[in-house]
Amino acid sequence: MIGLTLLGSTGSIGISTLDVVSRHKDKYEIVALTANRNIELLIEQCATWQPAYAVIADDDLADSLSKGLKGKGLDTKVLSGTEGLQTVAALAEVDYVMAAIVGAAGLLPTLAAAKAGKRVLLANKESLVMSGKLFMDTIHESGAELLPIDSEHNAIFQSMPINYKDGLSKTGVEKILLTASGGPFRTTSLDELKTVTPEQACAHPNWDMGRKISVDSATMMNKGLEVIEACWLFDTDPGKIQVVLHPQSVIHSLVQYVDGSVLAQLGNPDMRTPIAHALAWPERIDSGVESLDLFDVAHLDFELPDIERFPCLRLAYEAMTAGGTTTAILNAANEIAVEAFLNRQISFTRIPELVEATLDNIPGVAADSIDTVLAADAEARLFANEYTKGALVS
Ligand code: NAD
Ligand code: MG
């Protein structure tokens, strides 16, 4: 049996992962489940899966979680806080760790899994955006396996040559074509964007996801974070990554080769496909996703992204080119801006403005340690919070 820790089990990716695992109970055993504050769902998941450990990130909720589990007659060990998350990511009985916490909070637990040499199933793109080089160095030093869950990166991985780690140019790869649906506002005018609501931003046309990534998809910061994620995963630079708007979300990304070939991975937009792929790799298992019906799809469209309406994409390219802690600053400012938008404190078009102001005011430095990265993250949050106060919706 393969032991599995699920960081962020109560979220969208967490729930989809449990759905895939439920089809293969003979192969995978859940060792630990974790949540931020949703103890009701965590207790319910523990009752179903009987993991050895349950972790609640918010220390104040640890007692309620223990009581709730006992009330169900469960003897699950309860841990809490970042330390608890790091512990279950590195347990000896754990083989694979699904990193599906949202945001910067995922960095230390995901890194703990990498350090412990686990197979890391990476959904938490923010940890690579914050500390790409340190993260990849850790993976290489520990001998951990890193498999992308983000649908685009999983598609790129599936379309890469087997020896891509020897270097993209050496293995005949010319370019990565990273597809983007364009989100709910692909055709919305700049003027209309000023007044869109969190509900409209979270209503993604093709994917059902957590609120933070839904807003990121609407601003296209998600695609910007994914450009950075792809640079680290495939050891390349932003100049080799072309974002392609593809509204149907059927092609999940493509790899272009020097001989004129372009390889792609296609499928229905359902995260259970990349989750099943990364769990079973190099084998294949059933994911519960319906087969793609090409006649039903009928048309595939492609467009160039509009950087004027989606400045977050430009900011992410610039941050990756600047390097060092600049991408951690971008990520932190974006998290504050998205939270403020979801709380109706700032308007949608203020999101890129707030991110750009933070990048202009906090200088990036060499990202030579995790402490340096965390300090840049904290400094950027402080600035972005102050800036938000000046930009409040009246
Ligand atoms: P979500 O909001 O639905 O779930 C987030 C999970 O993280 C929950 O279990 C929550 O309890 C936990 N969490 C939140 N804050 C935390 C904290 N401070 N400490 C510890 N745990 C915390 O998010 P999601 O949509 O499942 O996304 C998770 C990650 O996967 C994100 O990094 C996202 O970018 C990435 N991702 C998601 C999708 C998708 O389809 N949902 C696709 C690609 C990538
Ligand atoms: Mg994606």
Coordinates of C-alpha atoms and ligand atoms in Angstrom, one line a residue:
M1 CA 0.0 0.0 0.0
I2 CA 1.1 3.5 -0.8
G3 CA 0.8 5.9 2.2
L4 CA -0.6 9.3 1.4
T5 CA -0.7 12.6 3.2
L6 CA -3.3 15.0 1.9
L7 CA -2.4 18.6 2.8
G8 CA -5.5 20.7 2.3
S9 CA -8.0 17.7 2.2
T10 CA -11.0 19.9 2.7
G11 CA -10.4 22.1 -0.4
S12 CA -11.4 21.6 -4.0
I13 CA -8.2 19.6 -5.0
G14 CA -8.3 17.7 -1.7
I15 CA -11.9 16.5 -2.3
S16 CA -11.1 15.5 -5.9
T17 CA -8.1 13.6 -4.6
L18 CA -10.2 11.6 -2.2
D19 CA -12.6 10.9 -5.0
V20 CA -9.8 9.4 -7.1
V21 CA -8.4 7.4 -4.1
S22 CA -11.9 6.1 -3.3
R23 CA -11.7 4.2 -6.7
H24 CA -8.3 2.6 -5.7
K25 CA -8.5 1.7 -2.0
D26 CA -6.4 -1.4 -2.7
K27 CA -3.5 0.8 -3.8
Y28 CA -3.5 3.9 -1.5
E29 CA -3.9 4.3 2.2
I30 CA -4.6 7.8 3.7
V31 CA -2.2 8.4 6.6
A32 CA -3.0 12.1 7.3
L33 CA -5.7 14.6 6.4
T34 CA -5.3 18.4 7.1
A35 CA -7.4 21.5 7.0
N36 CA -7.2 25.2 8.0
R37 CA -10.4 25.8 9.9
N38 CA -13.1 23.5 8.5
I39 CA -13.3 21.0 11.3
E40 CA -16.7 19.7 10.4
L41 CA -15.6 18.5 7.0
L42 CA -12.3 17.3 8.4
I43 CA -14.1 15.1 11.0
E44 CA -16.4 13.7 8.4
Q45 CA -13.4 12.9 6.2
C46 CA -11.7 11.2 9.1
A47 CA -14.8 9.1 9.8
T48 CA -14.7 7.9 6.2
W49 CA -11.0 7.4 5.8
Q50 CA -9.7 6.6 9.3
P51 CA -6.3 8.2 8.9
A52 CA -3.7 7.9 11.7
Y53 CA -3.4 11.7 11.9
A54 CA -5.6 14.8 11.4
V55 CA -4.0 18.3 11.4
I56 CA -5.7 21.6 11.9
A57 CA -3.6 24.6 10.9
D58 CA -5.5 26.9 13.3
D59 CA -4.1 25.9 16.8
D60 CA -7.2 27.4 18.5
L61 CA -9.4 24.7 16.9
A62 CA -7.2 21.7 18.0
D63 CA -9.4 21.0 21.1
S64 CA -12.6 21.1 19.2
L65 CA -11.2 18.8 16.6
S66 CA -10.1 16.3 19.3
K67 CA -13.5 16.4 20.9
G68 CA -15.3 16.0 17.6
L69 CA -13.2 12.9 16.6
K70 CA -13.6 11.3 20.0
G71 CA -17.4 11.9 19.7
K72 CA -17.3 9.8 16.6
G73 CA -15.4 7.1 18.3
L74 CA -12.2 7.8 16.3
D75 CA -8.7 7.6 17.8
T76 CA -7.1 9.8 15.2
K77 CA -4.0 11.6 16.5
V78 CA -4.5 15.4 16.4
L79 CA -1.7 17.8 15.5
S80 CA -1.9 21.5 14.8
G81 CA -0.2 24.5 13.3
T82 CA 2.5 24.7 10.7
E83 CA 4.6 22.2 12.7
G84 CA 1.8 19.7 12.7
L85 CA 1.5 20.1 8.9
Q86 CA 5.3 19.7 8.4
T87 CA 5.3 16.6 10.7
V88 CA 2.6 14.7 8.6
A89 CA 4.4 15.7 5.4
A90 CA 7.5 13.9 6.5
L91 CA 6.3 10.8 8.3
A92 CA 8.2 7.6 7.6
E93 CA 5.0 5.7 6.7
V94 CA 4.1 8.3 4.1
D95 CA 5.2 7.7 0.5
Y96 CA 3.3 10.5 -1.4
V97 CA 2.2 13.9 -0.3
M98 CA -0.6 15.8 -2.1
A99 CA 0.4 19.5 -1.6
A100 CA -3.0 21.2 -2.0
I101 CA -3.0 24.0 0.6
V102 CA -3.8 27.3 -1.0
G103 CA -1.3 30.2 -0.9
A104 CA 2.0 30.9 0.9
A105 CA 0.8 28.8 3.9
G106 CA 1.6 25.8 1.7
L107 CA 5.3 26.6 1.4
L108 CA 6.8 25.1 4.6
P109 CA 4.7 21.9 4.7
T110 CA 5.3 21.3 0.9
L111 CA 9.0 21.9 1.5
A112 CA 9.0 19.4 4.4
A113 CA 7.7 16.7 2.0
A114 CA 10.4 17.6 -0.5
K115 CA 13.1 17.5 2.2
A116 CA 11.9 14.1 3.4
G117 CA 12.3 12.7 -0.2
K118 CA 8.6 12.0 -0.8
R119 CA 6.7 11.9 -4.1
V120 CA 5.3 15.4 -4.1
L121 CA 2.1 15.9 -6.0
L122 CA 2.3 19.7 -6.4
A123 CA -1.0 21.7 -6.6
N124 CA 0.3 24.5 -4.4
K125 CA 2.0 26.5 -7.2
E126 CA 2.6 29.4 -4.7
S127 CA 5.4 27.4 -3.0
L128 CA 7.3 27.3 -6.3
V129 CA 6.5 30.9 -7.2
M130 CA 7.9 32.0 -3.8
S131 CA 11.0 29.9 -3.6
G132 CA 11.6 28.2 -7.0
K133 CA 15.3 27.7 -6.8
L134 CA 15.5 26.6 -3.2
F135 CA 12.5 24.3 -3.7
M136 CA 14.0 22.6 -6.8
D137 CA 17.4 22.3 -5.1
T138 CA 15.7 20.6 -2.2
I139 CA 14.0 18.1 -4.5
H140 CA 17.3 17.3 -6.3
E141 CA 19.2 16.9 -3.0
S142 CA 16.7 14.7 -1.3
G143 CA 15.9 12.6 -4.3
A144 CA 12.2 13.4 -4.0
E145 CA 9.9 13.1 -7.1
L146 CA 8.0 16.2 -8.1
L147 CA 4.9 15.6 -10.2
P148 CA 2.7 18.6 -11.3
I149 CA -1.0 18.6 -10.5
D150 CA -1.7 22.0 -12.1
S151 CA -3.5 20.8 -15.3
E152 CA -1.3 22.8 -17.6
H153 CA 1.9 21.6 -16.1
N154 CA 0.7 18.1 -15.9
A155 CA -0.1 18.3 -19.6
I156 CA 3.3 19.8 -20.4
F157 CA 4.9 17.0 -18.3
Q158 CA 3.0 14.4 -20.4
S159 CA 4.0 16.1 -23.6
M160 CA 7.8 16.5 -22.8
P161 CA 10.4 14.1 -24.1
I162 CA 11.4 11.4 -21.6
N163 CA 14.8 12.9 -21.1
Y164 CA 13.7 16.6 -20.7
K165 CA 15.7 16.9 -17.5
D166 CA 18.9 16.9 -19.7
G167 CA 17.8 20.4 -20.8
L168 CA 15.0 21.6 -23.1
S169 CA 17.2 22.7 -26.0
K170 CA 19.3 19.5 -25.9
T171 CA 16.2 17.4 -26.2
G172 CA 14.7 19.3 -29.1
V173 CA 12.1 21.4 -27.2
E174 CA 11.6 24.9 -28.8
K175 CA 8.8 26.3 -26.7
I176 CA 6.1 25.6 -24.2
L177 CA 2.6 26.7 -25.1
L178 CA 0.7 27.3 -21.9
T179 CA -3.0 27.4 -22.4
A180 CA -5.4 29.7 -20.5
S181 CA -9.2 29.7 -20.6
G182 CA -9.2 33.5 -20.1
G183 CA -11.5 33.1 -17.1
P184 CA -15.0 34.6 -16.7
F185 CA -13.9 38.1 -18.0
R186 CA -12.1 37.1 -21.2
T187 CA -14.3 39.4 -23.3
T188 CA -15.3 41.9 -20.6
S189 CA -14.2 45.5 -21.4
L190 CA -11.8 47.4 -19.1
D191 CA -14.6 49.7 -18.1
E192 CA -16.9 46.9 -17.0
L193 CA -14.1 45.2 -15.1
K194 CA -14.1 48.1 -12.6
T195 CA -17.4 47.0 -11.1
V196 CA -17.4 43.2 -11.3
T197 CA -18.2 41.4 -8.0
P198 CA -16.5 38.5 -6.2
E199 CA -19.4 36.2 -7.2
Q200 CA -18.9 37.0 -10.9
A201 CA -15.1 36.5 -10.5
C202 CA -15.6 33.1 -8.9
A203 CA -18.0 31.8 -11.6
H204 CA -15.4 30.2 -13.8
P205 CA -16.8 29.0 -17.1
N206 CA -14.9 25.7 -17.2
W207 CA -13.4 24.8 -13.8
D208 CA -14.9 24.5 -10.3
M209 CA -12.1 25.7 -8.0
G210 CA -11.3 27.4 -4.6
R211 CA -12.1 31.1 -4.4
K212 CA -8.5 32.3 -4.4
I213 CA -7.5 30.5 -7.6
S214 CA -10.8 31.5 -9.2
V215 CA -10.1 35.2 -8.7
D216 CA -6.5 34.6 -9.9
S217 CA -8.0 33.1 -13.1
A218 CA -10.2 36.1 -13.5
T219 CA -7.3 38.5 -13.3
M220 CA -5.0 36.1 -15.2
M221 CA -2.6 36.2 -12.3
N222 CA -3.1 32.5 -12.2
K223 CA -1.6 32.2 -15.7
G224 CA 1.3 34.5 -14.5
L225 CA 2.0 32.3 -11.5
E226 CA 1.8 29.3 -13.9
V227 CA 4.5 30.9 -16.2
I228 CA 6.8 31.1 -13.2
E229 CA 5.8 27.6 -12.0
A230 CA 6.7 26.2 -15.5
C231 CA 10.0 28.0 -15.6
W232 CA 11.1 26.1 -12.4
L233 CA 9.5 22.8 -13.2
F234 CA 11.0 22.6 -16.7
D235 CA 14.2 24.6 -16.0
T236 CA 13.5 27.2 -18.6
D237 CA 13.1 31.0 -18.9
P238 CA 9.9 33.1 -19.4
G239 CA 11.0 33.8 -23.0
K240 CA 10.4 30.2 -23.9
I241 CA 6.8 30.2 -22.6
Q242 CA 3.9 31.5 -24.8
V243 CA 0.5 31.9 -23.2
V244 CA -2.3 30.9 -25.6
L245 CA -5.9 31.8 -24.8
H246 CA -8.0 28.7 -25.5
P247 CA -11.5 29.2 -24.1
Q248 CA -12.7 25.6 -24.3
S249 CA -10.1 24.3 -21.8
V250 CA -9.8 21.0 -23.7
I251 CA -6.1 21.3 -24.6
H252 CA -4.4 21.6 -21.3
S253 CA -1.1 22.8 -22.8
L254 CA 1.4 21.9 -25.6
V255 CA 5.1 21.4 -26.2
Q256 CA 6.6 22.6 -29.5
Y257 CA 9.6 20.8 -30.9
V258 CA 12.4 21.9 -33.3
D259 CA 11.2 19.4 -36.0
G260 CA 7.8 21.1 -36.3
S261 CA 6.0 18.7 -34.1
V262 CA 3.6 20.0 -31.4
L263 CA 2.5 17.6 -28.7
A264 CA -0.5 18.3 -26.5
Q265 CA -2.6 16.6 -23.8
L266 CA -6.4 16.9 -24.1
G267 CA -9.2 16.0 -21.8
N268 CA -12.4 17.2 -20.2
P269 CA -11.6 20.0 -17.7
D270 CA -11.6 17.9 -14.5
M271 CA -8.7 17.9 -12.0
R272 CA -9.2 14.2 -11.3
T273 CA -7.3 13.5 -14.5
P274 CA -4.0 15.2 -13.5
I275 CA -4.5 13.9 -9.9
A276 CA -4.9 10.3 -11.1
H277 CA -2.0 10.7 -13.5
A278 CA 0.4 11.9 -10.8
L279 CA -0.7 9.3 -8.3
A280 CA -0.2 6.4 -10.7
W281 CA 2.7 7.7 -12.8
P282 CA 4.2 6.0 -14.8
E283 CA 1.1 3.8 -14.8
R284 CA -2.4 4.9 -15.6
I285 CA -5.5 4.4 -13.4
D286 CA -9.2 5.2 -13.7
S287 CA -10.0 8.8 -12.5
G288 CA -13.7 8.8 -12.8
V289 CA -13.5 11.4 -15.6
E290 CA -15.6 10.9 -18.7
S291 CA -13.8 10.3 -21.9
L292 CA -13.4 13.3 -24.1
D293 CA -16.0 13.4 -27.0
L294 CA -14.2 15.3 -29.8
F295 CA -17.5 15.5 -31.8
D296 CA -19.1 17.2 -28.9
V297 CA -16.2 19.6 -28.6
A298 CA -16.3 20.2 -32.4
H299 CA -14.2 23.4 -32.3
L300 CA -11.0 24.5 -30.6
D301 CA -10.2 28.2 -30.6
F302 CA -6.9 30.1 -29.9
E303 CA -6.2 33.8 -29.3
L304 CA -3.4 36.0 -28.0
P305 CA -3.9 37.3 -24.5
D306 CA -4.7 41.0 -24.0
I307 CA -2.0 42.3 -21.7
E308 CA -3.8 45.7 -21.4
R309 CA -6.9 44.2 -19.8
F310 CA -4.9 41.6 -17.8
P311 CA -1.8 43.5 -16.5
C312 CA -1.2 40.7 -13.9
L313 CA 0.3 38.5 -16.7
R314 CA 2.8 41.2 -17.5
L315 CA 3.7 41.7 -13.8
A316 CA 4.4 38.0 -13.4
Y317 CA 6.7 37.8 -16.5
E318 CA 8.6 40.9 -15.2
A319 CA 8.9 39.4 -11.7
M320 CA 10.3 36.1 -13.1
T321 CA 12.8 38.0 -15.2
A322 CA 13.8 40.1 -12.2
G323 CA 14.3 36.9 -10.2
G324 CA 15.3 36.6 -6.5
T325 CA 12.6 37.4 -4.0
T326 CA 10.6 39.4 -6.6
T327 CA 8.3 36.5 -7.3
A328 CA 7.6 36.0 -3.6
I329 CA 6.8 39.8 -3.3
L330 CA 4.4 39.4 -6.3
N331 CA 2.7 36.4 -4.7
A332 CA 2.3 38.0 -1.3
A333 CA 0.9 41.3 -2.7
N334 CA -1.5 39.3 -4.9
E335 CA -2.7 37.2 -1.9
I336 CA -3.5 40.4 0.1
A337 CA -5.2 42.0 -3.0
V338 CA -7.3 39.0 -3.7
E339 CA -8.4 38.7 -0.1
A340 CA -9.3 42.4 0.0
F341 CA -11.3 42.0 -3.2
L342 CA -13.1 38.9 -1.9
N343 CA -14.0 41.0 1.3
R344 CA -15.3 43.7 -1.0
Q345 CA -12.7 46.2 0.3
I346 CA -11.2 47.0 -3.1
S347 CA -12.5 46.8 -6.7
F348 CA -11.3 44.1 -9.1
T349 CA -9.1 46.5 -11.2
R350 CA -7.2 47.5 -8.0
I351 CA -5.8 44.0 -7.7
P352 CA -3.0 44.6 -10.4
E353 CA -2.6 48.2 -9.2
L354 CA -1.8 47.0 -5.6
V355 CA 0.5 44.3 -6.8
E356 CA 2.4 46.7 -9.1
A357 CA 2.7 49.3 -6.3
T358 CA 4.1 46.7 -3.9
L359 CA 6.7 45.5 -6.6
D360 CA 7.7 49.1 -7.1
N361 CA 8.2 49.8 -3.4
I362 CA 9.8 46.6 -2.1
P363 CA 13.2 45.8 -3.8
G364 CA 13.8 42.2 -4.6
V365 CA 17.0 40.6 -3.2
A366 CA 18.8 37.2 -3.9
A367 CA 16.5 34.4 -2.6
D368 CA 19.4 32.6 -0.8
S369 CA 17.4 31.1 2.1
I370 CA 13.9 30.3 3.1
D371 CA 14.2 32.9 5.8
T372 CA 15.0 35.6 3.2
V373 CA 12.0 34.5 1.2
L374 CA 9.7 34.6 4.2
A375 CA 11.0 38.0 5.2
A376 CA 10.2 39.3 1.7
D377 CA 6.8 37.8 1.9
A378 CA 6.1 39.5 5.3
E379 CA 7.4 42.9 4.1
A380 CA 5.3 42.7 0.9
R381 CA 2.2 41.8 3.0
L382 CA 2.8 44.8 5.3
F383 CA 3.1 47.2 2.4
A384 CA 0.1 45.7 0.5
N385 CA -2.1 45.9 3.6
E386 CA -1.2 49.6 4.1
Y387 CA -1.8 50.4 0.4
T388 CA -5.1 48.6 0.6
K389 CA -6.3 51.0 3.3
G390 CA -5.7 53.9 0.9
A391 CA -7.6 52.1 -1.8
L392 CA -10.8 51.1 0.1
V393 CA -14.1 51.2 -1.7
S394 CA -16.0 54.1 -0.2
Ligands
NAD1 P1 -9.3 25.6 -1.7 O1 -9.5 27.0 -1.1 O2 -10.5 24.9 -2.2 O3 -8.7 24.7 -0.5 C1 -7.6 25.0 0.1 C2 -7.2 24.0 1.2 O4 -6.1 24.5 2.0 C3 -8.3 23.7 2.2 O5 -8.2 22.4 2.7 C4 -8.0 24.7 3.4 O6 -8.4 24.2 4.6 C5 -6.4 24.6 3.3 N1 -5.9 25.9 3.8 C6 -6.2 27.2 3.5 N2 -5.5 28.1 4.2 C7 -4.6 27.3 4.9 C8 -3.6 27.7 5.9 N3 -3.4 29.0 6.2 N4 -2.9 26.7 6.5 C9 -3.2 25.4 6.2 N5 -4.2 25.0 5.3 C10 -4.9 26.0 4.7 O7 -8.2 25.7 -2.8 P2 -8.0 24.7 -4.1 O8 -8.7 25.3 -5.2 O9 -8.2 23.3 -3.7 O10 -6.4 25.0 -4.4 C11 -5.4 24.5 -3.7 C12 -4.1 24.7 -4.4 O11 -4.1 24.0 -5.6 C13 -3.8 26.1 -4.7 O12 -2.5 26.4 -4.6 C14 -4.3 26.3 -6.2 O13 -3.6 27.3 -6.9 C15 -3.9 24.9 -6.7 N6 -4.7 24.5 -7.9 C16 -6.0 24.3 -7.7 C17 -6.8 23.9 -8.8 C18 -8.3 23.7 -8.7 O14 -8.9 23.2 -9.7 N7 -8.9 23.9 -7.6 C19 -6.2 23.7 -10.1 C20 -4.8 23.9 -10.2 C21 -4.1 24.3 -9.1
MG2 MG -3.8 25.6 -13.9

